[in-house]
Amino acid sequence: MNEPTAEGRKLSRSFGWLALLGALLVIAGITGLVYTGVATLTSMLLFGWLLLVGGLVGLLHAIESRGTNYFWLGVVVAALNIAAGVVVIKHPEGTAEALTMFAALLFLTGGVFRLVGSVVVRGPQMGWTLLQGAFGLLLGLLVLFDWPHSSLYVLGCFFSLALLFDGLGLIAIGIGGRRIVSMVSERLDETAPTSDEPIKSPEEEQK
């Protein structure tokens, strides 16, 4: 009786921590939407450090696997990651401008392909595809026309929205998980025999 209860408490506590982490991500996302410039620079610095750390880990892994056919390939990839990480950390503004331009071109090309594809194919989802293509094309043009000033808020806005939705998802999982654990624990308490009831032997049950 005590063991399921203890396990239920552990699970409930774990889901509670998950919900708390989600709340922190939501707060960070809302703060980033308010201060998009700071969020952009923060995301660039995080991106640079991830590249740098990933490159160092890849270099160590390549050194450990020296003598194999993939040694030099691992060294080259690790060196590129390290160099890219150093460049991003030293020049976060320039990196944000380059990535914003790349994102605008992706929006433009994606929107054009969706528009042309929906007109050519004329499938059952033509209206929805046309709307998606028009939205992507319009978003790409807006970002491109305001470039490089758009680099101060576009990436930060995307980064903050990602934090916000991830946080909301974690909160939903945490609250839902705690409810499920509570329902299962209550069900086990209802079906478990009380300590006052004597345990009957099979012979007594047959009588």
Tab-separated table of C-alpha atoms in Angstrom:
chain	number	residue	atom	x	y	z
A	1	MET	CA	0.000	0.000	0.000
A	2	ASN	CA	2.785	2.409	0.822
A	3	GLU	CA	4.879	1.539	-2.244
A	4	PRO	CA	2.344	2.658	-4.897
A	5	THR	CA	1.676	5.799	-2.872
A	6	ALA	CA	5.388	6.623	-2.735
A	7	GLU	CA	5.767	6.008	-6.460
A	8	GLY	CA	2.745	8.186	-7.130
A	9	ARG	CA	4.232	10.992	-5.072
A	10	LYS	CA	7.503	10.751	-6.980
A	11	LEU	CA	5.698	10.890	-10.316
A	12	SER	CA	3.523	13.772	-9.165
A	13	ARG	CA	6.607	15.658	-7.968
A	14	SER	CA	8.357	15.032	-11.286
A	15	PHE	CA	5.367	16.353	-13.231
A	16	GLY	CA	5.309	19.350	-10.904
A	17	TRP	CA	8.937	20.157	-11.709
A	18	LEU	CA	8.099	19.772	-15.402
A	19	ALA	CA	5.276	22.281	-15.071
A	20	LEU	CA	7.591	24.652	-13.191
A	21	LEU	CA	10.169	24.421	-15.982
A	22	GLY	CA	7.405	25.168	-18.471
A	23	ALA	CA	6.381	28.245	-16.481
A	24	LEU	CA	9.976	29.500	-16.518
A	25	LEU	CA	10.139	28.993	-20.296
A	26	VAL	CA	6.870	30.884	-20.718
A	27	ILE	CA	8.230	33.781	-18.665
A	28	ALA	CA	11.438	33.770	-20.728
A	29	GLY	CA	9.425	33.691	-23.951
A	30	ILE	CA	7.209	36.617	-22.936
A	31	THR	CA	10.259	38.587	-21.814
A	32	GLY	CA	11.945	37.857	-25.136
A	33	LEU	CA	8.898	39.076	-27.052
A	34	VAL	CA	9.073	42.334	-25.116
A	35	TYR	CA	12.849	42.720	-25.559
A	36	THR	CA	13.350	41.182	-29.005
A	37	GLY	CA	16.763	42.777	-29.509
A	38	VAL	CA	18.155	41.193	-26.363
A	39	ALA	CA	16.525	37.879	-27.305
A	40	THR	CA	18.185	38.006	-30.736
A	41	LEU	CA	21.652	38.573	-29.306
A	42	THR	CA	21.045	35.916	-26.656
A	43	SER	CA	19.979	33.371	-29.247
A	44	MET	CA	23.043	34.158	-31.367
A	45	LEU	CA	25.385	33.755	-28.407
A	46	LEU	CA	23.732	30.469	-27.444
A	47	PHE	CA	24.021	29.301	-31.038
A	48	GLY	CA	27.706	30.231	-31.100
A	49	TRP	CA	28.475	28.449	-27.844
A	50	LEU	CA	26.598	25.353	-29.015
A	51	LEU	CA	28.702	25.290	-32.167
A	52	LEU	CA	31.902	25.795	-30.180
A	53	VAL	CA	31.149	23.140	-27.568
A	54	GLY	CA	29.901	20.733	-30.234
A	55	GLY	CA	33.079	21.281	-32.231
A	56	LEU	CA	35.286	20.604	-29.204
A	57	VAL	CA	33.368	17.432	-28.358
A	58	GLY	CA	33.596	16.321	-31.990
A	59	LEU	CA	37.335	17.010	-32.009
A	60	LEU	CA	37.866	14.921	-28.878
A	61	HIS	CA	35.813	12.125	-30.385
A	62	ALA	CA	37.858	12.302	-33.602
A	63	ILE	CA	41.118	12.132	-31.635
A	64	GLU	CA	39.863	9.077	-29.746
A	65	SER	CA	38.981	7.374	-33.041
A	66	ARG	CA	42.268	8.195	-34.787
A	67	GLY	CA	43.475	5.526	-37.123
A	68	THR	CA	40.019	4.999	-38.619
A	69	ASN	CA	38.867	6.040	-42.083
A	70	TYR	CA	36.704	8.841	-40.693
A	71	PHE	CA	39.392	10.527	-38.593
A	72	TRP	CA	40.186	13.412	-40.936
A	73	LEU	CA	36.509	13.953	-41.780
A	74	GLY	CA	35.717	14.258	-38.077
A	75	VAL	CA	38.610	16.678	-37.583
A	76	VAL	CA	37.489	18.881	-40.491
A	77	VAL	CA	33.863	18.977	-39.325
A	78	ALA	CA	34.919	19.743	-35.743
A	79	ALA	CA	37.281	22.497	-36.928
A	80	LEU	CA	34.490	24.074	-39.006
A	81	ASN	CA	32.122	23.998	-36.030
A	82	ILE	CA	34.737	25.575	-33.768
A	83	ALA	CA	35.533	28.285	-36.319
A	84	ALA	CA	31.850	29.023	-36.901
A	85	GLY	CA	31.214	29.176	-33.151
A	86	VAL	CA	34.057	31.657	-32.622
A	87	VAL	CA	32.795	33.849	-35.466
A	88	VAL	CA	29.224	33.829	-34.151
A	89	ILE	CA	30.330	34.670	-30.597
A	90	LYS	CA	32.585	37.511	-31.766
A	91	HIS	CA	30.104	38.936	-34.300
A	92	PRO	CA	26.553	38.172	-33.120
A	93	GLU	CA	25.051	41.180	-34.930
A	94	GLY	CA	26.535	40.226	-38.290
A	95	THR	CA	25.471	36.617	-37.807
A	96	ALA	CA	21.929	37.755	-37.011
A	97	GLU	CA	21.847	39.817	-40.206
A	98	ALA	CA	23.061	36.895	-42.319
A	99	LEU	CA	20.598	34.437	-40.765
A	100	THR	CA	17.746	36.938	-41.123
A	101	MET	CA	18.528	37.330	-44.820
A	102	PHE	CA	18.614	33.543	-45.157
A	103	ALA	CA	15.265	33.230	-43.363
A	104	ALA	CA	13.711	35.880	-45.614
A	105	LEU	CA	14.896	34.030	-48.724
A	106	LEU	CA	13.477	30.779	-47.327
A	107	PHE	CA	10.112	32.438	-46.733
A	108	LEU	CA	10.129	33.883	-50.245
A	109	THR	CA	11.074	30.686	-52.054
A	110	GLY	CA	8.736	28.586	-49.911
A	111	GLY	CA	5.841	30.953	-50.547
A	112	VAL	CA	6.456	31.057	-54.300
A	113	PHE	CA	6.698	27.262	-54.558
A	114	ARG	CA	3.478	26.819	-52.557
A	115	LEU	CA	1.619	29.348	-54.707
A	116	VAL	CA	2.815	27.859	-57.991
A	117	GLY	CA	2.319	24.276	-56.793
A	118	SER	CA	-1.233	24.910	-55.595
A	119	VAL	CA	-2.196	26.541	-58.902
A	120	VAL	CA	-0.631	23.748	-60.972
A	121	VAL	CA	-1.858	20.781	-58.919
A	122	ARG	CA	-5.266	22.219	-57.882
A	123	GLY	CA	-5.715	19.666	-55.117
A	124	PRO	CA	-8.433	19.533	-52.457
A	125	GLN	CA	-6.326	21.720	-50.140
A	126	MET	CA	-5.739	24.396	-52.770
A	127	GLY	CA	-7.199	27.251	-50.744
A	128	TRP	CA	-5.169	26.409	-47.634
A	129	THR	CA	-1.983	26.010	-49.691
A	130	LEU	CA	-2.595	29.348	-51.415
A	131	LEU	CA	-3.033	31.011	-48.019
A	132	GLN	CA	0.192	29.461	-46.710
A	133	GLY	CA	2.095	30.516	-49.831
A	134	ALA	CA	0.770	34.066	-49.694
A	135	PHE	CA	1.624	34.346	-45.998
A	136	GLY	CA	5.165	33.053	-46.547
A	137	LEU	CA	5.691	35.380	-49.495
A	138	LEU	CA	4.378	38.393	-47.571
A	139	LEU	CA	6.473	37.560	-44.507
A	140	GLY	CA	9.610	37.160	-46.605
A	141	LEU	CA	9.031	40.500	-48.339
A	142	LEU	CA	8.406	42.297	-45.048
A	143	VAL	CA	11.595	40.911	-43.516
A	144	LEU	CA	13.611	41.607	-46.672
A	145	PHE	CA	12.409	45.192	-47.145
A	146	ASP	CA	13.253	46.069	-43.531
A	147	TRP	CA	16.644	44.362	-43.627
A	148	PRO	CA	19.134	44.799	-41.899
A	149	HIS	CA	16.991	46.452	-39.224
A	150	SER	CA	14.706	43.403	-39.204
A	151	SER	CA	17.614	41.308	-37.934
A	152	LEU	CA	17.211	43.005	-34.545
A	153	TYR	CA	13.805	41.469	-33.888
A	154	VAL	CA	13.008	38.627	-36.330
A	155	LEU	CA	15.261	35.940	-34.837
A	156	GLY	CA	14.554	37.075	-31.296
A	157	CYS	CA	10.823	36.879	-31.981
A	158	PHE	CA	11.114	33.352	-33.381
A	159	PHE	CA	13.330	32.283	-30.466
A	160	SER	CA	10.920	33.736	-27.916
A	161	LEU	CA	7.889	32.157	-29.580
A	162	ALA	CA	9.651	28.781	-29.520
A	163	LEU	CA	10.316	29.183	-25.784
A	164	LEU	CA	6.728	30.272	-25.182
A	165	PHE	CA	5.094	27.345	-26.976
A	166	ASP	CA	7.563	24.830	-25.520
A	167	GLY	CA	6.800	26.171	-22.064
A	168	LEU	CA	3.039	25.939	-22.614
A	169	GLY	CA	3.477	22.363	-23.800
A	170	LEU	CA	5.493	21.444	-20.706
A	171	ILE	CA	2.891	23.056	-18.445
A	172	ALA	CA	0.127	21.073	-20.139
A	173	ILE	CA	2.108	17.830	-19.784
A	174	GLY	CA	2.940	18.548	-16.137
A	175	ILE	CA	-0.628	19.420	-15.112
A	176	GLY	CA	-2.120	16.553	-17.107
A	177	GLY	CA	0.408	14.100	-15.691
A	178	ARG	CA	-0.310	15.143	-12.116
A	179	ARG	CA	-4.047	14.711	-12.705
A	180	ILE	CA	-3.561	11.239	-14.143
A	181	VAL	CA	-1.313	10.204	-11.243
A	182	SER	CA	-3.862	11.571	-8.758
A	183	MET	CA	-6.716	9.687	-10.450
A	184	VAL	CA	-4.734	6.432	-10.512
A	185	SER	CA	-3.753	6.832	-6.838
A	186	GLU	CA	-7.373	7.458	-5.838
A	187	ARG	CA	-8.466	4.409	-7.817
A	188	LEU	CA	-5.858	2.242	-6.107
A	189	ASP	CA	-6.940	3.545	-2.688
A	190	GLU	CA	-10.563	2.648	-3.448
A	191	THR	CA	-9.779	-0.890	-4.615
A	192	ALA	CA	-7.145	-1.695	-1.962
A	193	PRO	CA	-8.390	-3.605	1.147
A	194	THR	CA	-8.375	-1.755	4.439
A	195	SER	CA	-6.064	-2.797	7.256
A	196	ASP	CA	-9.050	-3.587	9.561
A	197	GLU	CA	-10.412	-6.293	7.271
A	198	PRO	CA	-8.988	-9.751	8.108
A	199	ILE	CA	-7.299	-11.607	5.299
A	200	LYS	CA	-9.320	-14.720	4.559
A	201	SER	CA	-7.766	-18.007	3.606
A	202	PRO	CA	-8.952	-19.869	0.469
A	203	GLU	CA	-10.809	-22.427	2.672
A	204	GLU	CA	-12.753	-19.676	4.432
A	205	GLU	CA	-13.642	-18.014	1.150
A	206	GLN	CA	-15.065	-21.299	-0.168
A	207	LYS	CA	-17.278	-21.597	2.932
